[in-house]
XYZ file of C-alpha atoms in Angstrom:
607
model
C 120.993 147.361 109.906
C 118.305 149.338 111.912
C 117.258 147.736 115.236
C 114.225 145.544 114.765
C 114.882 144.890 110.987
C 114.228 141.122 110.242
C 117.350 139.299 109.182
C 117.450 136.439 106.766
C 117.655 133.941 109.724
C 114.373 135.610 111.082
C 112.714 135.358 107.811
C 113.665 131.595 107.420
C 112.407 130.813 110.876
C 109.121 132.584 109.918
C 108.744 130.220 106.933
C 109.655 127.157 108.908
C 107.213 128.156 111.631
C 104.196 128.307 109.301
C 101.845 125.562 110.286
C 100.919 123.090 107.707
C 97.390 121.569 107.763
C 96.245 118.338 105.998
C 92.730 117.149 105.494
C 92.284 113.584 106.748
C 88.529 112.798 106.684
C 85.108 114.508 106.503
C 81.935 113.551 108.271
C 78.503 113.695 106.710
C 77.636 116.814 108.686
C 80.603 118.696 107.145
C 82.978 118.352 110.141
C 86.564 118.020 108.816
C 89.203 115.928 110.580
C 92.579 117.406 109.885
C 96.231 117.232 111.011
C 98.184 120.413 111.748
C 101.616 120.985 113.348
C 100.695 124.258 114.971
C 102.184 123.183 118.233
C 105.430 121.507 116.838
C 104.209 118.036 115.739
C 101.298 117.184 113.604
C 98.220 116.514 115.774
C 94.470 115.843 115.197
C 91.967 118.694 115.053
C 88.411 119.110 113.986
C 86.905 122.022 112.027
C 83.135 122.352 112.491
C 80.691 123.689 109.912
C 80.229 126.900 111.859
C 84.054 127.648 111.636
C 85.036 126.749 115.140
C 87.829 124.293 115.753
C 88.826 121.788 118.429
C 92.128 120.052 119.084
C 91.777 116.214 119.620
C 95.248 114.980 120.378
C 98.422 116.253 121.971
C 100.494 113.112 121.709
C 104.382 113.240 122.233
C 104.730 112.183 118.576
C 102.880 113.000 115.315
C 99.439 111.538 115.054
C 97.038 110.847 112.235
C 93.585 109.254 112.013
C 90.207 108.529 110.315
C 86.618 108.600 111.411
C 84.624 105.442 111.852
C 82.001 105.838 109.135
C 78.833 107.122 110.557
C 80.415 108.114 113.782
C 82.544 110.742 115.589
C 84.745 107.994 116.978
C 87.991 107.766 115.187
C 91.014 105.521 114.813
C 94.215 107.252 115.684
C 97.767 106.124 114.685
C 101.015 107.275 116.243
C 104.550 106.035 116.703
C 107.300 106.995 119.215
C 110.065 109.527 118.193
C 109.947 108.455 114.582
C 110.615 104.725 115.143
C 107.714 103.879 112.820
C 106.216 101.327 115.214
C 102.782 102.803 114.746
C 100.157 101.795 117.306
C 96.366 102.116 116.764
C 94.008 103.829 119.324
C 90.272 104.360 119.460
C 89.232 107.924 120.387
C 85.648 108.894 121.297
C 85.820 112.775 121.590
C 82.475 112.790 123.440
C 84.030 110.579 126.247
C 87.535 112.186 126.654
C 89.009 115.367 128.140
C 90.357 117.019 124.986
C 93.025 117.252 123.815
C 94.112 113.804 124.879
C 97.824 113.262 125.569
C 97.668 109.529 125.440
C 95.266 106.630 125.021
C 95.323 102.906 125.593
C 96.279 101.097 122.377
C 93.821 98.706 120.844
C 96.699 96.150 121.030
C 99.498 96.972 123.491
C 102.461 95.852 121.470
C 105.072 98.694 120.899
C 107.639 96.202 119.610
C 105.697 95.679 116.389
C 104.052 97.796 113.740
C 100.131 98.193 113.336
C 99.090 99.955 110.157
C 95.363 100.670 109.353
C 94.503 99.527 105.886
C 90.764 99.495 105.772
C 87.884 100.709 107.907
C 84.075 100.449 107.945
C 81.470 101.221 110.463
C 81.857 97.899 112.330
C 85.355 96.787 111.915
C 88.970 97.763 110.911
C 91.590 95.839 109.126
C 95.190 96.396 110.021
C 98.495 94.918 108.859
C 101.088 93.858 111.494
C 104.526 92.249 111.596
C 104.022 90.768 115.034
C 104.262 87.138 113.860
C 107.891 87.197 112.825
C 109.089 90.951 112.696
C 109.358 90.720 108.861
C 106.151 89.607 107.225
C 102.885 91.488 107.604
C 99.652 89.663 108.308
C 96.172 91.185 107.730
C 93.888 91.194 110.730
C 90.235 92.231 110.905
C 89.174 93.500 114.288
C 85.557 94.110 115.465
C 85.262 97.748 116.469
C 82.923 96.805 119.397
C 84.064 93.551 120.822
C 87.840 93.623 119.810
C 87.506 90.122 118.383
C 90.178 89.390 115.744
C 90.149 87.326 112.671
C 93.328 86.541 110.714
C 92.611 87.217 107.008
C 96.116 86.618 105.631
C 99.319 85.193 106.959
C 101.159 84.535 103.869
C 103.752 87.283 104.199
C 104.171 90.623 102.320
C 103.819 94.314 102.859
C 100.364 95.824 102.377
C 99.478 99.406 101.313
C 95.624 99.355 101.355
C 92.602 97.195 101.489
C 88.964 97.703 100.712
C 85.737 95.714 101.533
C 82.808 95.487 99.163
C 79.530 97.027 100.477
C 77.874 93.639 100.765
C 80.747 92.275 102.868
C 81.351 89.435 100.418
C 84.830 90.478 99.152
C 88.004 92.297 100.418
C 90.629 93.399 97.976
C 94.189 93.978 99.262
C 97.038 95.873 97.664
C 100.459 94.382 98.411
C 103.929 95.418 97.377
C 105.301 93.032 94.799
C 108.989 92.228 94.142
C 108.877 93.994 90.808
C 110.236 97.658 90.866
C 107.481 100.249 91.559
C 104.820 97.602 91.481
C 102.021 96.109 93.542
C 99.826 93.040 93.349
C 96.130 92.821 94.175
C 94.646 89.872 96.012
C 90.910 89.216 96.374
C 89.337 87.494 99.386
C 86.082 85.755 98.981
C 84.964 86.083 102.600
C 82.236 83.371 102.357
C 84.503 80.826 100.739
C 87.551 81.897 102.794
C 89.727 81.867 99.669
C 92.294 84.302 98.370
C 92.893 84.817 94.617
C 95.782 86.776 93.095
C 93.985 88.902 90.421
C 97.053 90.722 89.156
C 100.392 89.054 87.963
C 103.063 89.355 90.711
C 105.864 88.833 88.088
C 104.508 91.635 85.837
C 105.439 95.341 86.465
C 102.527 97.562 87.284
C 101.542 99.806 90.249
C 97.998 99.807 91.450
C 96.385 102.665 93.394
C 93.696 102.516 96.127
C 90.691 100.431 95.282
C 87.029 101.633 95.556
C 84.010 99.398 95.268
C 80.882 100.415 93.387
C 77.465 100.413 95.236
C 76.387 97.122 93.848
C 79.571 95.250 94.902
C 80.096 94.117 91.302
C 83.626 95.289 91.232
C 86.031 98.064 92.208
C 87.900 100.935 90.606
C 91.791 101.145 90.750
C 94.205 103.301 88.812
C 97.232 101.483 87.485
C 100.049 101.494 84.924
C 100.148 97.769 84.236
C 98.980 98.305 80.622
C 99.667 101.993 79.989
C 102.766 104.238 80.493
C 100.773 106.709 82.614
C 98.213 105.517 85.165
C 94.846 104.957 83.615
C 91.650 104.257 85.585
C 90.525 100.586 85.463
C 87.544 98.604 86.799
C 87.748 95.054 87.994
C 84.485 93.060 87.513
C 84.333 90.276 90.050
C 81.874 87.988 88.138
C 84.184 87.159 85.288
C 87.445 88.303 86.943
C 88.003 90.878 84.107
C 89.752 94.322 83.926
C 88.211 97.152 81.966
C 89.728 100.457 81.144
C 87.478 103.416 82.052
C 89.593 106.557 81.604
C 92.960 106.791 79.797
C 94.556 110.295 78.987
C 97.942 110.523 77.413
C 100.521 112.165 79.751
C 98.102 112.178 82.687
C 97.783 109.984 85.712
C 94.085 109.505 86.411
C 92.830 108.220 89.895
C 89.564 108.062 91.649
C 88.126 108.020 95.139
C 84.454 107.048 95.827
C 82.191 108.078 98.693
C 80.846 105.334 101.211
C 77.866 104.752 98.925
C 79.942 103.976 95.834
C 77.781 106.423 93.829
C 79.902 109.591 93.826
C 83.488 109.911 92.617
C 86.347 112.417 93.269
C 88.605 112.289 90.193
C 92.211 113.468 90.322
C 94.381 114.128 87.344
C 98.132 114.429 87.914
C 100.440 115.910 85.265
C 103.799 117.642 85.702
C 103.370 117.519 89.454
C 100.123 119.478 89.432
C 96.604 118.222 89.974
C 93.214 119.047 88.789
C 90.093 117.718 90.652
C 86.535 117.118 89.683
C 83.393 115.442 91.080
C 80.968 113.251 89.203
C 78.251 110.690 89.879
C 78.705 106.998 88.973
C 76.123 105.019 87.061
C 75.946 101.583 85.359
C 75.561 100.553 81.784
C 75.868 97.089 80.320
C 77.341 95.683 83.464
C 80.081 98.337 83.766
C 80.218 101.572 85.659
C 79.837 104.849 83.879
C 81.148 108.198 84.961
C 78.742 111.032 84.616
C 79.464 114.723 83.757
C 82.179 116.328 85.915
C 82.075 119.385 87.994
C 85.678 120.929 88.211
C 87.022 121.976 91.563
C 88.357 125.445 91.243
C 91.382 127.083 92.850
C 92.938 130.477 92.585
C 96.165 128.991 91.177
C 97.913 125.908 89.950
C 99.157 123.507 92.596
C 98.810 120.048 94.193
C 95.589 118.887 95.883
C 94.329 115.673 97.350
C 90.972 114.992 98.989
C 88.085 112.822 99.998
C 84.446 112.602 100.092
C 82.076 112.040 102.984
C 80.455 108.692 103.444
C 77.077 110.037 102.020
C 78.825 111.918 99.162
C 77.490 115.227 100.253
C 80.764 116.835 101.401
C 84.194 117.260 99.960
C 87.412 117.979 102.052
C 90.825 118.452 100.551
C 94.386 119.785 101.065
C 95.674 122.330 98.570
C 99.310 123.433 98.267
C 101.591 125.336 95.856
C 105.244 126.509 95.944
C 104.147 129.809 97.393
C 101.001 128.559 99.158
C 101.583 126.471 102.382
C 99.337 123.410 102.825
C 95.722 124.366 103.963
C 92.522 122.464 104.398
C 89.456 123.361 102.219
C 85.922 121.896 101.979
C 82.825 122.220 100.020
C 79.068 121.322 100.289
C 78.229 119.359 97.083
C 74.887 119.794 95.369
C 72.443 116.925 94.807
C 73.338 116.911 91.130
C 76.893 117.451 90.121
C 78.290 117.921 86.568
C 76.493 121.148 86.015
C 78.430 123.942 87.889
C 81.958 124.306 89.082
C 82.716 123.595 92.785
C 84.399 126.339 94.622
C 85.792 125.157 98.027
C 86.013 127.264 101.163
C 89.306 127.638 103.002
C 88.928 126.002 106.592
C 92.488 126.682 108.038
C 94.856 129.753 107.698
C 98.306 129.823 109.014
C 99.186 133.149 110.614
C 102.120 134.868 108.917
C 101.643 133.061 105.627
C 101.924 136.454 103.707
C 105.709 135.895 103.639
C 105.071 132.825 101.457
C 102.908 134.694 98.906
C 105.750 137.258 98.378
C 108.144 134.593 97.034
C 108.813 134.346 93.363
C 106.830 131.591 91.529
C 108.448 128.388 90.256
C 108.309 127.686 86.501
C 108.271 124.202 84.888
C 111.177 123.376 82.553
C 112.346 120.385 80.565
C 116.109 120.089 80.565
C 117.726 118.164 77.723
C 119.795 115.221 78.924
C 122.946 113.659 77.297
C 121.025 110.876 75.632
C 118.059 112.918 74.309
C 115.778 112.462 77.312
C 114.057 115.507 78.889
C 114.477 115.994 82.703
C 111.399 117.626 84.230
C 112.260 120.264 86.751
C 110.687 123.224 88.683
C 112.927 126.350 88.690
C 112.620 129.370 90.913
C 114.984 132.079 89.719
C 117.370 133.853 92.148
C 120.979 134.931 92.010
C 123.963 133.341 90.144
C 124.198 130.602 92.714
C 121.918 127.466 92.592
C 120.831 124.649 94.742
C 119.486 121.368 93.307
C 116.828 120.117 95.856
C 116.482 116.351 95.164
C 113.418 114.247 96.392
C 113.593 110.866 98.107
C 112.148 107.590 97.127
C 113.500 107.042 94.594
C 110.162 105.859 93.488
C 108.540 109.228 94.410
C 108.434 112.589 92.936
C 108.807 116.394 93.599
C 105.306 117.934 93.203
C 104.334 121.491 92.547
C 103.578 122.176 96.210
C 104.895 124.000 99.207
C 108.235 122.790 100.607
C 109.473 125.029 103.455
C 113.071 123.995 102.997
C 113.002 124.992 99.297
C 111.160 128.104 100.118
C 113.918 129.079 102.694
C 116.506 128.560 99.936
C 114.562 130.784 97.643
C 114.317 133.373 100.372
C 118.094 133.203 100.792
C 118.358 134.298 97.208
C 119.590 131.141 95.466
C 118.213 129.892 92.218
C 116.396 126.569 93.347
C 115.971 123.660 90.923
C 113.695 120.891 92.027
C 114.235 117.967 89.610
C 112.398 114.772 88.849
C 115.449 112.816 87.555
C 114.879 109.468 85.766
C 113.489 106.933 88.299
C 110.904 109.506 89.571
C 107.218 108.628 89.584
C 104.483 110.610 87.961
C 106.030 110.787 84.507
C 105.145 107.283 83.232
C 106.396 103.737 83.953
C 109.092 104.139 81.315
C 110.607 106.979 83.286
C 110.383 105.436 86.692
C 112.160 102.306 85.395
C 115.174 104.055 84.004
C 117.280 103.865 87.147
C 116.632 100.336 88.250
C 119.548 98.250 89.540
C 122.399 98.548 86.966
C 121.122 101.919 85.757
C 121.358 103.555 89.253
C 124.083 106.026 88.175
C 122.156 107.277 85.219
C 120.023 109.259 87.622
C 123.263 110.870 89.098
C 124.341 111.829 85.579
C 121.017 113.797 85.184
C 122.462 116.073 87.813
C 125.368 116.838 85.687
C 123.010 117.660 82.690
C 121.132 119.976 85.010
C 124.423 121.729 85.981
C 125.307 122.308 82.288
C 121.852 123.753 81.603
C 122.332 126.055 84.574
C 125.610 127.348 83.249
C 124.025 127.981 79.974
C 121.349 129.957 81.701
C 123.887 132.235 83.315
C 124.419 130.502 86.659
C 128.015 130.487 88.033
C 129.019 126.826 87.616
C 131.358 127.074 90.702
C 128.416 128.085 92.957
C 126.040 125.107 92.614
C 125.208 122.904 95.605
C 123.233 119.620 96.080
C 120.502 119.188 98.821
C 118.394 116.069 99.459
C 116.847 113.820 101.919
C 116.705 110.050 102.006
C 117.360 108.830 98.501
C 117.886 112.496 97.701
C 120.653 112.375 100.389
C 122.237 109.446 98.575
C 122.057 111.570 95.374
C 123.906 114.351 97.155
C 126.702 112.035 98.225
C 126.809 110.195 94.868
C 126.973 113.549 92.950
C 129.886 114.794 95.107
C 131.803 111.573 94.790
C 131.165 110.476 91.144
C 131.204 114.038 89.771
C 132.947 116.134 92.332
C 134.125 118.851 89.997
C 130.594 120.274 89.493
C 129.479 120.898 93.134
C 130.523 123.495 95.679
C 128.774 122.046 98.679
C 126.163 119.420 99.824
C 123.574 118.895 102.461
C 122.620 115.188 102.964
C 119.511 114.535 105.157
C 119.171 110.851 106.255
C 120.866 109.721 103.062
C 122.587 106.322 102.298
C 126.339 106.492 102.043
C 126.782 102.802 101.029
C 124.066 100.851 99.305
C 125.678 97.663 100.659
C 125.577 98.618 104.376
C 122.258 100.237 103.914
C 120.799 97.033 102.654
C 122.553 95.096 105.457
C 121.268 97.355 108.287
C 117.890 98.632 107.246
C 114.810 97.103 109.000
C 114.331 93.566 108.039
C 110.732 94.116 106.918
C 111.837 96.744 104.310
C 114.859 94.853 102.795
C 113.140 92.832 100.110
C 111.353 95.832 98.868
C 114.362 97.996 98.703
C 116.231 95.200 96.863
C 113.609 95.263 94.049
C 114.797 98.731 93.119
C 118.479 98.765 94.022
C 119.441 95.171 93.521
C 119.892 92.334 96.077
C 122.777 91.644 98.339
C 122.945 88.096 97.096
C 122.739 88.836 93.384
C 123.889 92.348 92.885
C 126.460 93.087 95.629
C 129.024 94.475 93.099
C 126.366 96.517 91.493
C 125.467 98.018 94.779
C 129.249 98.557 95.665
C 129.870 100.184 92.298
C 126.933 102.752 92.895
C 127.920 103.489 96.471
C 129.579 106.946 97.429
C 131.518 105.680 100.454
C 134.170 103.662 98.526
C 134.869 107.022 96.552
C 134.877 109.274 99.456
C 138.334 110.637 98.856
C 136.709 112.548 95.865
C 134.630 114.501 98.247
C 136.561 117.620 99.008
C 133.865 120.249 99.284
C 131.939 121.143 102.429
C 129.331 118.784 103.478
C 126.475 118.955 106.065
C 124.852 115.701 107.275
C 121.569 115.671 109.185
C 120.094 112.459 110.691
C 117.595 111.165 113.259
C 118.931 108.790 115.863
C 115.853 106.416 115.470
C 115.777 106.090 111.702
C 114.456 102.534 110.935
C 114.881 103.051 107.213
C 118.382 104.569 106.881
C 120.226 103.790 110.051
C 122.287 106.523 111.801
C 125.329 104.380 110.891
C 125.046 105.514 107.251
C 125.646 109.140 108.513
C 128.307 108.326 111.003
C 130.479 106.336 108.538
C 130.430 109.021 105.837
C 131.145 111.785 108.257
C 134.072 109.860 109.842
C 135.521 109.203 106.316
C 135.052 112.819 105.089
C 136.813 114.116 108.169
C 139.585 111.690 107.836
C 140.275 113.165 104.560
C 140.630 116.566 106.094
C 137.457 117.939 104.438
C 134.854 120.119 106.098
C 131.886 118.057 107.399
C 129.186 119.049 110.007
C 126.912 116.430 111.552
C 123.659 117.221 113.238
C 121.925 114.281 115.027
C 118.483 114.423 116.626
C 117.751 111.923 119.342
C 113.952 112.146 119.088
C 113.692 111.843 115.284
C 113.334 109.025 112.808
C 113.628 109.158 108.992
C 113.563 113.011 108.703
C 112.780 115.813 110.998
C 109.083 115.890 112.112
C 109.367 118.184 115.202
C 109.358 121.992 114.727
C 111.980 122.519 117.349
C 114.407 120.291 115.422
C 113.556 121.824 112.067
C 114.097 125.379 113.371
C 117.527 124.216 114.629
C 118.687 122.263 111.618
C 117.296 123.952 108.611
C 118.408 127.653 109.294
C 121.856 126.161 109.873
C 121.694 124.469 106.540
C 120.701 127.798 104.867
C 123.610 129.586 106.579
C 125.863 126.770 105.502
C 124.745 127.242 101.811
C 125.012 131.049 101.868
C 128.565 130.697 103.250
C 129.743 127.997 100.866
C 128.033 129.396 97.742
C 128.897 133.022 98.434
């Protein structure tokens, strides 16, 4: 090879070095708050309307944040080395020497978790497990005085909350004990009373809630009554739900501006999104969505965004399998619903041309053994293949940029990104098809994908499994329950035993993991029967295991016990442990160490 010619390892490092940028908020003047990992961990930056940029934070660990409405002050959230004990900070860019390397936390309590769930111009609402380490309470804190009010101390784990514009009500979104479900609680601030406005014993997942301008009710997408998520409206006066938008095979959601009069509508189907903007009116006591202006992009992909408080600006993140995550924005006209919206790109990673040269992924439905259809994204390569399996399991692979998958494509493999049964985004029926006793049905989907690959011309002896978190469990399960199909596996922060995982995961997570996998008290044998570790003698092919030492979700012990067992069998097993990481690798230096080694491992084992 001529001197200076890039090697595969060089190109993989180039891909992994591409910074990813994510829109977090947008001010009324068009300033965009975004996160980017340009310097190795994701930190906060601002992009101003004139195109200039400014770094706000340079914390030791990743940071995220949101503006206080109507202000340049922002609430910053960060943990320590992936331990997920997030602390909250107030940053005023006009008073600090930027970028800040540290701030005094609003509450100095690193032993517990503080998660921002709602924010307005005068106060923030956060959830914290400081009372007993397990249950999360809701606390409102005055942004100026620091005075705290306990809103809820009845236990649970909260996703989001939203206050009505008139200050009378607060709706909170809490995980329920039904699989892939949440429950909504409504607080009457004046009366000081909470009401459960959705049934905790009924399956149904509710998205973020947004109040209309007149405080008469709020929008929330949900699948409690439809297979795919429809857009509903809850009217406070008579405690009634009304379906506003339902589209077969499409998950519809909405985000409002701070006035409650303008909406950003998102439609998700097959891992791809389309966005549009419309105005919100009222008719016969219910909200009415006006004509929509589509948000246009040059290609299909996945986008998520937000509106400024006054509804005049749009900021969003766009990503596709050959387009690394970048921030876009648009100035919105006074009247939407007439012309398309063409956002302007606000960030651009240097060297991203290598991503554009990769082959495009195609969407395929693979027939399963029982007549079901498994949705997958396939990027064609040589006669070897890697199945890249998402975590969750109540999650999904989207039609977006994933540098690890791109690296495997660059290495020449055919890369298959499946949404096996149990994945979200394909209807409540599909997400429920791996619950508790059905756990191994999702593992059998991998075998069906293998059969399809062989029929497509792939060498069946050159197929590997690759996955993180629940995807790591799927790697180990595939290689122990169906070992004859797989040539190698890469397990990243995966569970090797569902029993020991449940016993050792963080206490505040256990109940919500049991709703999906089964409980230690009631389903111990089910958990044992679905665990790879008792069948580890079946795992005779090369295995690589990658884990963070501070993982609060899947403890390091899950990796250590499977590595010890595989090595005791005399099989090849490499373990990479990173002391400054938690559930996955967030630091560029660790990614650049682990992932190129994983690519070389796959090239060697698959030929």
